[in-house]
Amino acid sequence: MHTHLNMLFAATNDSYFSPSQCALIVHELAELDMSSIPSEQTSNVLEFLNMQLLHQQVDVDIRKRIEDLAAGLASRLSTM
């Protein structure tokens, strides 16, 4: 598993990530297939991605992949 994703997976509600850590996490997520994200992390990853998208913290070159991943995770969450 990727180092930065492990940080995200271990995060709690009071966790803080620096902007550079967020960027690294987003880039790692952009390279993953949704099936690589454990089902118990669906809400956590989706919340993280939604915040990054809301605050426009996703590079233009990977934005579509991140939006697609977020949509897929939202769909997964609705069927859980």
Short mmCIF file of C-alpha atoms in Angstrom, two decimals, residues 31-66:
data_model
loop_
_atom_site.label_atom_id
_atom_site.label_comp_id
_atom_site.label_asym_id
_atom_site.label_seq_id
_atom_site.Cartn_x
_atom_site.Cartn_y
_atom_site.Cartn_z
CA GLU A 31 -3.46 6.29 -9.94
CA LEU A 32 -5.63 3.73 -8.14
CA ASP A 33 -8.48 1.65 -9.36
CA MET A 34 -11.47 1.99 -7.04
CA SER A 35 -11.27 -1.71 -6.20
CA SER A 36 -7.91 -1.00 -4.50
CA ILE A 37 -9.66 1.08 -1.86
CA PRO A 38 -10.91 -1.08 1.00
CA SER A 39 -14.68 -0.92 1.42
CA GLU A 40 -14.29 0.18 5.05
CA GLN A 41 -12.38 3.24 3.78
CA THR A 42 -15.04 4.31 1.26
CA SER A 43 -16.52 7.09 3.42
CA ASN A 44 -13.13 8.31 4.57
CA VAL A 45 -11.67 8.55 1.06
CA LEU A 46 -14.85 10.04 -0.39
CA GLU A 47 -14.97 12.73 2.30
CA PHE A 48 -11.31 13.55 1.67
CA LEU A 49 -11.82 13.77 -2.09
CA ASN A 50 -14.94 15.89 -1.76
CA MET A 51 -13.06 18.36 0.43
CA GLN A 52 -10.17 18.52 -2.02
CA LEU A 53 -12.56 19.10 -4.92
CA LEU A 54 -14.62 21.65 -2.98
CA HIS A 55 -11.53 23.68 -2.15
CA GLN A 56 -10.16 23.27 -5.69
CA GLN A 57 -7.05 21.48 -4.47
CA VAL A 58 -6.93 18.98 -7.34
CA ASP A 59 -4.61 19.57 -10.27
CA VAL A 60 -6.40 20.07 -13.57
CA ASP A 61 -4.53 17.17 -15.21
CA ILE A 62 -5.99 14.62 -12.74
CA ARG A 63 -9.30 16.30 -11.91
CA LYS A 64 -11.40 14.04 -14.16
CA ARG A 65 -9.90 10.87 -12.64
CA ILE A 66 -10.54 12.19 -9.13
#
